[in-house]
Coordinates of C-alpha atoms and ligand atoms in Angstrom, one line a residue:
M1 CA -100.7 -13.6 -175.0
I2 CA -101.8 -10.0 -175.4
E3 CA -104.9 -9.4 -177.4
A4 CA -105.7 -6.0 -178.9
V5 CA -109.2 -6.0 -180.2
A6 CA -110.5 -3.6 -182.8
T7 CA -111.9 -0.4 -181.3
E8 CA -115.4 -1.1 -182.6
H9 CA -115.5 -4.1 -180.3
I10 CA -114.2 -2.0 -177.3
R11 CA -117.0 0.5 -177.9
H12 CA -119.5 -2.3 -178.2
A13 CA -118.3 -3.9 -174.9
E14 CA -118.4 -0.5 -173.1
R15 CA -122.0 0.2 -174.0
P16 CA -123.8 -2.2 -171.6
L17 CA -121.5 -1.1 -168.7
L18 CA -122.1 2.6 -169.4
D19 CA -125.9 2.0 -169.8
A20 CA -125.9 0.3 -166.4
G21 CA -124.2 3.4 -164.9
A22 CA -120.8 1.8 -164.3
P23 CA -118.4 4.6 -163.3
L24 CA -115.8 3.7 -165.9
M25 CA -114.3 7.2 -166.2
A26 CA -113.9 7.5 -162.5
H27 CA -112.2 4.1 -162.4
V28 CA -109.8 5.0 -165.2
A29 CA -109.0 8.4 -163.7
F30 CA -108.2 6.9 -160.3
A31 CA -105.9 4.3 -161.8
V32 CA -104.1 6.9 -163.9
A33 CA -103.7 9.2 -160.9
Q34 CA -102.3 6.4 -158.8
R35 CA -99.8 5.6 -161.5
V36 CA -98.7 9.2 -161.9
R37 CA -98.2 9.6 -158.2
H38 CA -96.1 6.4 -158.2
E39 CA -94.0 7.8 -161.1
L40 CA -93.6 11.1 -159.3
S41 CA -92.4 9.6 -156.2
A42 CA -90.1 7.1 -158.0
R43 CA -88.5 9.9 -160.0
T44 CA -88.4 12.8 -157.6
G45 CA -88.9 11.2 -154.2
E46 CA -92.0 13.2 -153.5
V47 CA -95.5 13.9 -154.8
G48 CA -96.7 17.1 -153.1
G49 CA -95.4 20.2 -154.9
R50 CA -94.3 18.4 -158.1
R51 CA -95.6 19.7 -161.4
V52 CA -98.0 17.8 -163.7
V53 CA -99.4 19.2 -166.9
V54 CA -102.6 17.5 -168.3
L55 CA -103.4 18.1 -172.0
V56 CA -107.2 17.8 -172.3
G57 CA -109.2 17.1 -175.5
S58 CA -112.9 17.4 -176.3
G59 CA -114.1 13.9 -175.7
N60 CA -114.1 11.3 -173.0
N61 CA -110.4 10.9 -173.2
G62 CA -110.2 14.5 -172.1
G63 CA -112.7 13.7 -169.4
D64 CA -110.4 11.0 -168.1
G65 CA -107.7 13.6 -168.0
L66 CA -109.7 16.2 -166.0
F67 CA -110.7 13.7 -163.3
T68 CA -107.1 12.5 -163.1
A69 CA -106.0 16.1 -162.7
A70 CA -108.6 16.5 -159.8
H71 CA -107.1 13.5 -158.0
L72 CA -103.6 14.8 -158.4
A73 CA -104.4 18.3 -157.2
R74 CA -106.1 16.8 -154.1
A75 CA -102.8 14.9 -153.5
G76 CA -101.0 18.2 -153.4
V77 CA -99.5 18.1 -156.9
R78 CA -99.3 21.4 -158.7
T79 CA -101.6 20.5 -161.6
L80 CA -102.2 22.5 -164.7
A81 CA -104.9 21.4 -167.2
V82 CA -104.4 22.8 -170.7
T83 CA -107.6 22.3 -172.7
V84 CA -107.0 22.1 -176.5
A85 CA -110.7 22.3 -177.6
P86 CA -113.3 25.0 -177.1
K87 CA -115.6 22.5 -175.2
V88 CA -114.4 19.8 -172.9
H89 CA -116.1 17.3 -170.5
A90 CA -118.2 19.5 -168.3
E91 CA -118.3 17.4 -165.1
G92 CA -114.6 16.7 -165.4
L93 CA -113.9 20.4 -165.8
E94 CA -116.0 21.2 -162.7
A95 CA -114.3 18.5 -160.7
A96 CA -110.9 19.7 -161.7
R97 CA -111.6 23.3 -160.8
R98 CA -113.1 22.3 -157.5
A99 CA -110.0 20.3 -156.6
G100 CA -107.8 23.3 -157.3
V101 CA -106.5 22.4 -160.7
V102 CA -105.4 25.5 -162.7
V103 CA -107.3 25.3 -166.0
V104 CA -106.2 27.2 -169.0
S105 CA -107.1 27.0 -172.7
S106 CA -105.0 26.8 -175.8
A107 CA -108.0 26.5 -178.1
S108 CA -108.0 29.3 -180.6
S109 CA -111.5 30.5 -179.5
A110 CA -110.0 31.3 -176.1
R111 CA -107.2 33.5 -177.4
D112 CA -108.5 36.7 -175.9
S113 CA -109.8 35.3 -172.6
Q114 CA -108.0 35.7 -169.4
D115 CA -107.3 32.0 -169.1
A116 CA -105.7 31.6 -172.6
L117 CA -102.3 30.1 -173.0
S118 CA -100.7 30.0 -176.5
P119 CA -99.6 26.6 -177.8
G120 CA -96.0 27.7 -177.5
A121 CA -96.4 28.7 -173.9
A122 CA -98.3 25.5 -173.1
A123 CA -95.5 23.5 -174.7
R124 CA -93.0 25.3 -172.4
E125 CA -95.1 24.4 -169.4
A126 CA -95.2 20.8 -170.5
L127 CA -91.4 20.6 -171.0
A128 CA -90.9 22.1 -167.5
A129 CA -93.3 19.6 -165.8
D130 CA -92.3 16.4 -164.0
V131 CA -95.1 14.5 -165.7
V132 CA -97.3 15.2 -168.7
V133 CA -100.6 13.4 -169.0
D134 CA -101.7 13.1 -172.6
A135 CA -105.5 13.1 -172.6
M136 CA -106.2 14.9 -175.9
L137 CA -107.5 12.0 -178.0
G138 CA -108.4 8.4 -177.4
I139 CA -110.1 5.8 -179.6
G140 CA -112.3 8.6 -181.0
A141 CA -109.4 10.0 -183.0
Q142 CA -110.0 10.6 -186.7
G143 CA -106.9 11.4 -188.7
A144 CA -104.0 13.6 -187.5
L145 CA -104.2 15.5 -184.2
R146 CA -105.6 18.9 -185.3
G147 CA -105.8 22.4 -183.8
A148 CA -104.1 23.5 -180.6
G149 CA -103.2 20.0 -179.5
G150 CA -101.3 19.4 -182.7
A151 CA -99.5 22.8 -182.3
I152 CA -98.5 22.0 -178.7
V153 CA -97.2 18.5 -179.6
R154 CA -95.2 19.8 -182.5
A155 CA -93.6 22.4 -180.3
V156 CA -92.8 19.9 -177.5
N157 CA -91.4 17.4 -180.0
R158 CA -89.0 20.1 -181.4
Q159 CA -87.5 20.7 -177.9
R160 CA -87.9 17.5 -176.0
P161 CA -84.6 15.8 -175.2
R162 CA -84.4 12.1 -176.0
R163 CA -83.4 11.4 -172.4
G164 CA -84.6 13.5 -169.4
G165 CA -87.4 15.9 -169.8
P166 CA -90.9 15.2 -168.6
F167 CA -92.2 11.6 -168.2
V168 CA -95.2 11.3 -170.5
V169 CA -98.2 9.2 -169.6
A170 CA -100.7 8.7 -172.4
I171 CA -104.3 7.8 -171.4
D172 CA -105.6 5.0 -173.5
V173 CA -103.4 5.8 -176.6
P174 CA -100.8 8.4 -177.5
S175 CA -103.2 11.0 -179.0
G176 CA -103.5 11.0 -182.7
I177 CA -102.2 7.5 -183.6
G178 CA -104.2 5.4 -186.0
V179 CA -106.0 3.4 -183.2
D180 CA -106.8 0.4 -185.4
D181 CA -104.0 0.4 -187.9
G182 CA -100.9 1.7 -186.1
T183 CA -100.3 4.5 -188.5
V184 CA -99.0 7.9 -187.4
P185 CA -100.8 10.4 -189.6
G186 CA -99.6 13.6 -187.8
P187 CA -97.8 14.9 -184.7
V188 CA -97.9 12.5 -181.7
L189 CA -96.3 13.0 -178.3
R190 CA -94.2 9.9 -177.6
A191 CA -95.4 8.3 -174.4
D192 CA -93.1 6.7 -171.8
L193 CA -96.1 4.8 -170.5
T194 CA -99.5 4.2 -172.0
L195 CA -102.4 3.2 -169.8
A196 CA -105.0 1.5 -172.0
C197 CA -108.6 1.7 -170.9
G198 CA -110.2 -1.7 -170.7
S199 CA -108.2 -3.2 -173.6
P200 CA -105.3 -2.1 -175.7
A201 CA -106.2 -0.7 -179.1
P202 CA -104.5 -2.5 -182.0
G203 CA -102.5 0.6 -182.8
L204 CA -100.6 0.1 -179.6
L205 CA -99.1 -3.1 -180.9
L206 CA -98.6 -2.1 -184.5
P207 CA -95.7 -0.1 -185.9
P208 CA -95.0 2.7 -186.4
A209 CA -97.4 3.9 -183.7
A210 CA -96.3 1.1 -181.3
H211 CA -92.9 2.8 -181.0
L212 CA -94.6 5.9 -179.7
A213 CA -96.6 4.0 -177.0
Q214 CA -93.6 2.2 -175.4
D215 CA -94.6 0.5 -172.2
V216 CA -98.3 -0.4 -172.3
D217 CA -100.3 -1.3 -169.2
V218 CA -104.0 -2.1 -169.2
I219 CA -106.5 -0.6 -166.7
D220 CA -109.1 -3.3 -166.2
T221 CA -112.6 -1.8 -166.7
G222 CA -114.4 -5.2 -166.8
L223 CA -115.1 -5.2 -170.5
D224 CA -116.4 -8.5 -171.9
L225 CA -114.5 -8.9 -175.2
S226 CA -115.1 -12.6 -175.7
G227 CA -117.1 -12.0 -178.9
A228 CA -114.4 -9.9 -180.5
T229 CA -113.3 -11.3 -183.8
S230 CA -111.0 -8.6 -185.2
K231 CA -107.8 -8.4 -183.2
V232 CA -104.0 -8.1 -183.2
L233 CA -102.1 -10.7 -181.0
R234 CA -98.8 -10.5 -179.4
L235 CA -97.1 -13.7 -178.0
E236 CA -95.5 -13.4 -174.6
D237 CA -92.7 -15.4 -173.1
A238 CA -95.2 -17.6 -171.3
D239 CA -96.6 -18.7 -174.7
V240 CA -93.3 -20.2 -175.9
A241 CA -93.6 -23.5 -174.1
T242 CA -97.1 -24.1 -175.5
L243 CA -96.0 -23.6 -179.1
W244 CA -92.5 -24.9 -179.2
P245 CA -92.0 -28.3 -180.9
R246 CA -91.0 -30.5 -177.9
A247 CA -88.2 -33.0 -178.0
L248 CA -89.9 -36.2 -176.8
P249 CA -88.3 -39.5 -175.8
E250 CA -90.1 -41.4 -178.6
H251 CA -88.7 -39.0 -181.3
D252 CA -85.8 -39.9 -183.5
K253 CA -84.1 -37.2 -185.4
Y254 CA -86.5 -37.4 -188.3
R255 CA -89.5 -37.1 -186.1
R256 CA -87.9 -34.1 -184.4
G257 CA -87.9 -32.4 -187.9
V258 CA -85.5 -32.1 -190.7
V259 CA -84.9 -28.6 -192.1
G260 CA -83.7 -28.3 -195.7
V261 CA -81.8 -25.0 -196.3
V262 CA -81.3 -23.7 -199.8
A263 CA -79.0 -20.8 -199.2
G264 CA -75.7 -19.1 -199.8
T265 CA -73.5 -18.7 -202.8
R266 CA -69.8 -18.3 -203.4
A267 CA -70.4 -14.6 -203.0
Y268 CA -72.5 -14.9 -199.8
P269 CA -71.6 -18.2 -198.1
G270 CA -72.2 -16.5 -194.7
A271 CA -76.0 -16.5 -195.2
A272 CA -75.9 -20.3 -195.5
V273 CA -73.7 -20.6 -192.4
L274 CA -76.1 -18.4 -190.4
A275 CA -79.3 -20.0 -191.5
T276 CA -78.1 -23.5 -191.0
G277 CA -76.5 -22.6 -187.7
A278 CA -79.8 -21.1 -186.4
A279 CA -81.7 -24.2 -187.5
V280 CA -79.1 -26.5 -185.8
R281 CA -78.9 -24.5 -182.6
S282 CA -82.7 -24.1 -182.2
G283 CA -83.0 -27.8 -182.0
A284 CA -83.8 -29.3 -185.5
G285 CA -83.4 -33.1 -185.7
M286 CA -81.3 -32.6 -188.7
V287 CA -80.3 -29.8 -191.1
R288 CA -79.6 -30.4 -194.8
H289 CA -77.8 -27.8 -196.8
V290 CA -78.4 -27.6 -200.6
G291 CA -75.9 -25.4 -202.4
A292 CA -72.5 -25.3 -204.2
D293 CA -69.8 -27.5 -202.8
D294 CA -67.6 -24.7 -201.5
V295 CA -70.6 -23.1 -199.7
T296 CA -71.4 -26.4 -198.0
R297 CA -67.7 -26.6 -197.0
A298 CA -68.0 -23.3 -195.2
V299 CA -71.2 -24.5 -193.6
L300 CA -69.6 -27.7 -192.4
A301 CA -66.6 -25.9 -191.1
A302 CA -68.9 -23.9 -188.8
H303 CA -71.5 -26.6 -188.1
P304 CA -70.2 -30.1 -188.8
E305 CA -73.6 -31.6 -187.9
V306 CA -75.1 -30.2 -191.1
V307 CA -75.7 -32.8 -193.9
H308 CA -74.9 -31.9 -197.5
G309 CA -77.4 -32.4 -200.3
T310 CA -81.1 -33.2 -200.8
G311 CA -83.2 -35.8 -199.0
R312 CA -86.3 -36.0 -196.9
V313 CA -87.2 -32.8 -195.1
Q314 CA -90.1 -31.6 -193.0
A315 CA -89.6 -27.9 -193.8
W316 CA -87.6 -25.8 -196.3
V317 CA -85.8 -22.6 -195.8
V318 CA -85.0 -21.0 -199.2
G319 CA -83.4 -17.8 -200.2
P320 CA -80.9 -16.4 -197.7
G321 CA -77.8 -15.2 -199.6
L322 CA -79.1 -16.7 -202.8
D323 CA -77.6 -15.9 -206.2
T324 CA -80.4 -15.2 -208.6
E325 CA -78.0 -16.1 -211.4
D326 CA -77.4 -19.6 -210.1
A327 CA -79.7 -21.7 -212.2
A328 CA -79.1 -24.9 -210.1
Q329 CA -79.9 -23.2 -206.9
L330 CA -83.0 -21.6 -208.3
R331 CA -84.2 -25.0 -209.4
Q332 CA -83.9 -26.2 -205.8
V333 CA -86.0 -23.3 -204.7
D334 CA -88.7 -24.2 -207.2
V335 CA -88.6 -27.8 -206.1
A336 CA -89.0 -26.7 -202.5
L337 CA -91.9 -24.4 -203.4
A338 CA -93.5 -27.2 -205.3
E339 CA -93.3 -29.4 -202.2
A340 CA -95.4 -26.8 -200.4
G341 CA -98.2 -27.3 -202.9
L342 CA -100.4 -24.4 -203.9
G343 CA -102.9 -24.6 -201.1
P344 CA -105.9 -26.5 -200.0
G345 CA -107.4 -28.4 -202.9
A346 CA -104.6 -27.5 -205.3
Y347 CA -101.6 -29.5 -204.2
F348 CA -98.7 -30.0 -206.5
S349 CA -98.5 -33.6 -207.4
G350 CA -95.9 -33.8 -210.1
A351 CA -92.6 -35.6 -210.2
G352 CA -89.8 -34.1 -208.2
V353 CA -91.7 -34.2 -204.9
W354 CA -89.6 -36.0 -202.3
G355 CA -90.6 -34.6 -199.0
D356 CA -93.0 -36.7 -197.0
G357 CA -92.8 -35.2 -193.5
G358 CA -96.0 -33.1 -193.8
S359 CA -99.4 -34.0 -194.8
D360 CA -99.3 -36.2 -198.0
G361 CA -95.8 -35.0 -198.8
I362 CA -96.7 -31.3 -198.4
V363 CA -94.2 -29.3 -196.4
P364 CA -94.0 -25.8 -195.1
V365 CA -91.5 -23.4 -196.7
V366 CA -89.8 -20.2 -195.4
V367 CA -89.2 -17.9 -198.4
D368 CA -86.6 -15.3 -197.7
A369 CA -84.6 -12.7 -199.7
G370 CA -83.6 -13.8 -203.2
A371 CA -86.2 -16.6 -203.3
L372 CA -89.1 -14.1 -203.0
S373 CA -88.9 -13.5 -206.7
R374 CA -89.6 -17.2 -207.4
L375 CA -93.1 -17.4 -205.8
P376 CA -95.9 -18.9 -207.7
E377 CA -99.0 -16.8 -208.4
R378 CA -100.8 -18.4 -205.4
C379 CA -99.2 -19.8 -202.3
A380 CA -100.5 -22.0 -199.5
P381 CA -100.6 -20.4 -196.0
W382 CA -97.8 -22.7 -194.9
I383 CA -95.4 -20.8 -197.2
V384 CA -94.0 -18.0 -195.0
L385 CA -92.6 -15.0 -196.7
T386 CA -90.0 -13.1 -194.6
P387 CA -89.4 -9.8 -196.4
H388 CA -88.1 -6.6 -194.9
A389 CA -89.9 -3.4 -196.0
G390 CA -87.9 -2.9 -199.2
E391 CA -88.5 -6.5 -200.3
L392 CA -92.2 -6.3 -199.5
A393 CA -92.4 -3.1 -201.6
R394 CA -90.8 -4.9 -204.5
L395 CA -93.1 -7.9 -204.1
L396 CA -96.2 -5.7 -204.0
T397 CA -95.1 -3.7 -207.0
E398 CA -94.5 -6.8 -209.0
R399 CA -98.1 -7.8 -208.2
G400 CA -99.5 -4.5 -209.4
V401 CA -99.6 -2.5 -206.1
A402 CA -96.9 0.1 -206.8
V403 CA -95.5 1.2 -203.4
D404 CA -92.0 2.1 -202.1
R405 CA -90.2 1.2 -199.0
E406 CA -91.3 4.4 -197.1
Q407 CA -95.0 3.6 -197.8
V408 CA -94.6 0.1 -196.4
E409 CA -92.8 1.5 -193.3
S410 CA -95.6 4.0 -192.7
A411 CA -98.3 1.3 -192.7
P412 CA -96.6 -2.1 -192.3
A413 CA -99.7 -4.0 -191.1
E414 CA -101.8 -2.8 -194.1
H415 CA -99.1 -3.7 -196.6
A416 CA -98.4 -7.1 -195.1
A417 CA -102.1 -7.8 -195.2
T418 CA -102.2 -6.8 -198.9
A419 CA -99.3 -9.2 -199.6
Q420 CA -101.0 -11.9 -197.7
R421 CA -104.2 -11.4 -199.7
L422 CA -102.4 -11.3 -203.1
T423 CA -100.2 -14.3 -202.5
G424 CA -102.2 -16.5 -200.1
A425 CA -99.0 -17.0 -198.1
T426 CA -98.3 -16.1 -194.5
V427 CA -96.3 -12.9 -194.4
L428 CA -93.7 -12.0 -191.8
L429 CA -92.6 -8.4 -192.3
K430 CA -89.4 -7.7 -190.5
G431 CA -88.6 -4.5 -188.7
A432 CA -88.0 -3.1 -185.2
T433 CA -91.5 -4.5 -184.6
T434 CA -92.2 -7.5 -186.7
V435 CA -95.7 -8.0 -188.1
V436 CA -97.1 -11.4 -189.1
V437 CA -100.2 -11.7 -191.2
G438 CA -101.8 -15.0 -191.9
P439 CA -105.3 -15.7 -193.3
G440 CA -107.5 -14.0 -190.8
Q441 CA -104.7 -13.4 -188.3
V442 CA -102.4 -10.5 -187.4
L443 CA -99.6 -10.8 -184.8
S444 CA -96.9 -8.3 -183.8
Q445 CA -93.7 -8.9 -181.9
A446 CA -91.5 -6.1 -180.4
E447 CA -88.8 -8.0 -178.5
A448 CA -85.9 -7.1 -180.9
P449 CA -83.4 -4.7 -179.5
A450 CA -82.3 -2.0 -181.9
W451 CA -78.9 -3.7 -182.1
L452 CA -80.5 -6.5 -184.0
A453 CA -80.6 -4.4 -187.2
T454 CA -77.4 -6.0 -188.4
A455 CA -76.4 -7.9 -191.5
G456 CA -77.3 -11.6 -191.4
A457 CA -79.9 -11.3 -188.6
G458 CA -82.6 -12.1 -191.1
D459 CA -80.8 -15.3 -192.1
V460 CA -80.8 -16.4 -188.5
L461 CA -84.6 -15.7 -188.2
A462 CA -85.2 -17.8 -191.4
G463 CA -83.3 -20.8 -190.0
L464 CA -84.9 -20.6 -186.6
L465 CA -88.4 -20.5 -188.2
G466 CA -87.4 -23.5 -190.3
T467 CA -86.8 -25.5 -187.1
L468 CA -90.2 -24.5 -185.8
L469 CA -92.1 -25.4 -189.0
A470 CA -90.2 -28.7 -189.4
G471 CA -90.9 -29.7 -185.8
R472 CA -94.7 -29.1 -186.3
S473 CA -94.8 -29.7 -190.1
R474 CA -97.9 -31.9 -190.3
E475 CA -99.9 -29.7 -187.9
A476 CA -98.8 -26.6 -189.8
V477 CA -100.2 -27.9 -193.0
Q478 CA -103.4 -29.2 -191.4
H479 CA -104.0 -26.1 -189.3
P480 CA -102.6 -23.1 -191.1
D481 CA -103.6 -20.9 -188.2
L482 CA -100.6 -22.4 -186.4
V483 CA -98.2 -21.1 -189.1
A484 CA -98.6 -17.4 -188.3
R485 CA -98.2 -18.2 -184.6
L486 CA -95.0 -20.1 -185.2
A487 CA -93.7 -17.2 -187.3
A488 CA -94.4 -14.8 -184.5
L489 CA -92.8 -17.3 -182.1
A490 CA -89.6 -17.2 -184.2
A491 CA -89.6 -13.4 -184.1
L492 CA -90.0 -13.4 -180.3
V493 CA -87.2 -15.9 -179.7
H494 CA -84.9 -14.1 -182.2
G495 CA -85.4 -10.8 -180.3
R496 CA -84.9 -12.4 -176.9
A497 CA -81.8 -14.2 -178.0
A498 CA -80.4 -11.0 -179.4
T499 CA -80.9 -9.3 -176.1
E500 CA -79.5 -12.2 -174.1
A501 CA -76.4 -12.4 -176.3
N502 CA -75.3 -9.1 -175.0
P503 CA -77.8 -7.2 -172.9
G504 CA -77.8 -3.5 -173.8
G505 CA -75.0 -3.7 -176.3
P506 CA -74.1 -4.6 -179.9
V507 CA -74.8 -8.1 -181.3
S508 CA -73.7 -9.8 -184.4
A509 CA -75.9 -12.4 -186.2
S510 CA -73.4 -15.1 -185.2
M511 CA -73.8 -14.1 -181.5
V512 CA -77.6 -14.5 -181.9
V513 CA -77.0 -18.0 -183.3
E514 CA -74.8 -18.8 -180.3
A515 CA -77.3 -17.5 -177.8
L516 CA -80.3 -19.5 -179.2
P517 CA -79.9 -22.7 -177.1
R518 CA -79.8 -21.0 -173.8
T519 CA -82.5 -18.5 -174.6
I520 CA -84.8 -21.3 -175.7
A521 CA -84.0 -23.4 -172.6
R522 CA -84.8 -20.4 -170.4
L523 CA -88.1 -19.7 -172.2
L524 CA -89.1 -23.4 -172.1
A525 CA -88.4 -23.5 -168.3
D526 CA -90.3 -20.3 -167.5
Ligands
NAX1 N1 -112.7 1.6 -172.8 C1 -113.1 2.0 -171.6 O1 -113.4 1.1 -170.8 C2 -113.2 3.4 -171.2 C3 -112.9 4.5 -172.2 N2 -112.9 5.8 -171.8 C4 -112.3 6.8 -172.6 O2 -113.1 7.2 -173.7 C5 -112.3 7.5 -174.8 C6 -113.1 7.6 -176.0 O3 -113.9 8.8 -175.9 P1 -114.6 9.5 -177.1 O4 -115.4 8.6 -177.8 O5 -115.2 10.7 -176.5 O6 -113.4 9.9 -178.1 P2 -112.1 10.8 -177.8 O7 -112.0 11.3 -176.5 O8 -111.0 9.9 -178.3 O9 -112.2 12.0 -178.8 C7 -113.3 12.3 -179.5 C8 -113.4 13.8 -179.8 O10 -112.2 14.3 -180.4 C9 -112.5 15.0 -181.6 N3 -111.5 14.6 -182.6 C10 -111.5 13.4 -183.3 N4 -110.4 13.4 -184.1 C11 -109.7 14.5 -183.8 C12 -108.5 15.0 -184.4 N5 -107.8 14.3 -185.3 N6 -108.0 16.2 -183.9 C13 -108.7 16.9 -183.0 N7 -109.9 16.4 -182.5 C14 -110.4 15.3 -182.9 C15 -113.9 14.6 -181.9 O11 -114.5 15.7 -182.6 C16 -114.5 14.3 -180.6 O12 -115.0 15.5 -180.0 C17 -111.3 6.4 -174.7 O13 -110.2 6.6 -175.5 C18 -111.0 6.4 -173.3 O14 -109.9 7.3 -173.0 C19 -113.1 6.1 -170.4 O15 -113.6 7.4 -170.2 C20 -114.0 5.2 -169.7 C21 -113.6 3.8 -169.9
ADP2 N1 -84.6 -1.1 -185.8 C1 -84.7 -2.4 -185.5 N2 -84.8 -2.8 -184.2 C2 -84.8 -4.1 -183.9 N3 -84.7 -5.1 -184.9 C3 -84.7 -4.8 -186.1 C4 -84.6 -3.4 -186.6 N4 -84.5 -3.4 -187.9 C5 -84.5 -4.7 -188.3 N5 -84.6 -5.5 -187.3 C6 -84.6 -7.0 -187.3 O1 -83.3 -7.4 -187.8 C7 -83.4 -8.4 -188.7 C8 -82.8 -7.9 -190.1 O2 -83.2 -8.8 -191.1 P1 -82.8 -8.5 -192.6 O3 -83.1 -7.1 -193.0 O4 -83.4 -9.6 -193.4 O5 -81.2 -8.6 -192.6 P2 -80.2 -9.6 -193.4 O6 -80.8 -9.7 -194.8 O7 -78.9 -8.9 -193.4 O8 -80.2 -10.9 -192.7 C9 -84.9 -8.8 -188.8 O9 -85.2 -9.8 -187.9 C10 -85.6 -7.5 -188.3 O10 -86.8 -7.8 -187.7
K3 K1 -104.6 10.1 -175.1

């Protein structure tokens, strides 16, 4: 599991080391320079004579950059440091000059000096380099990257090809991202590799900034972050086996977990086929489908193991392909939601409760698509909402927070957290990077290949999550912390199955369903 702790904790953990004189900056610079040398030699076959441009800001991030430049110059790299602020780290500057780094300034105050380089000219130098090191801003960033740095980045972004061009290494974070919330308030130079100092900042895991950080490696600086409370988590493949509901010899199909799926209409039978298929193929003990007869016929034609009609379940999946005009189906959704109860101390106890797989008849529910409009005012955390950005915008607007899809996409973690607070439910917000927010918990998963943005993929995710919640139904209700982790686990496996269904190429939702058993087996064996 990757843990990105809030930057206030990083600063707090750095303090005792810096006070004790630990040479953190020297350590970071050495590690970055090593990595740049490695990239140069992997890409060009040589190190000496290659060109590196280091963009240097006013703070310690810029200091890291200057010491990195000094190492590179000593290794024979033609190193140009472009400072973007009137004052930069003094010792770093001296070290760089001593090592033979050419230092120029794009700061407006340097305009008339001999060593001035306009932002446009600096951008051209960067575009012609083999590697660019982004050391303008780290975790001290406040708002959009301003001044010469912003101008250089805008100019580079206008001309940088999607493929080819310089390899960009960001020190700590791509300069100018929202380090704690993952927003992108202004121009940012997309990194091919981000080398985080000590611990990744939350913004490296959260969209949209996460898409600008790409590969993230951590330089260990010996920070003690054990007391950190505010963090973003990302599950890794190695976490799958720990969380996955195991098939044990003493389990019959009911104990393995029964998933009830309320999905699909005559207009959209496919959603029911995909959601039930994903539940079956991810290992549910049994899958029930509740819906119109001809929809169930389509489901049974594809997955004969599905059982038609209501009965005992350990988790519900409601909403994929739902017809909001179909009163009978909506009633089923309401019954499923009632079975989830309203949360600790306020369980629903009326007639119509038939589930008994969870704690005292309470069962987790996945609420997708059309069923999102049926939510009660307050939900238990074992109700998992699975909206995409447009659906989340609608849900928030209905609850008095007027936002549109673009606003949700520009700050997904913040809006998912607002929805979590307003509803009490666990919120899984779908996207290229999926964000899950539970009470006191934030997770983000980025396994999905871009090809997964295809009709029906969300139905597959809902069914898969149904299996996970049914398999650990009782624990999910007793330990709501587990719910957000299972939701993130579903996103991880969904993304991996999409990749493994056709590595590097297009996938359909049905192909993801097909791939699930093998992907799960591989992950459990790892
Ligand atoms: N965590 C660790 O173990 C270590 C962290 N170090 C580095 O220290 C960095 C933090 O250093 P600082 O606290 O000096 O902060 P930064 O280097 O991130 O930047 C702060 C400076 O940038 C200016 N600034 C802030 N927002 C701006 C904006 N939007 N546009 C233009 N200028 C802006 C501020 O006025 C200030 O001068 C980390 O990101 C990391 O690179 C390393 O030096 C040592 C080890
Ligand atoms: N750009 C993207 N890259 C990777 N995965 C994506 C991207 N956009 C969406 N996804 C994923 O694809 C799925 C689409 O779900 P959804 O929008 O509900 O589709 P549908 O309603 O057709 O099933 C989600 O799992 C989402 O996380
Ligand atoms: K940086």
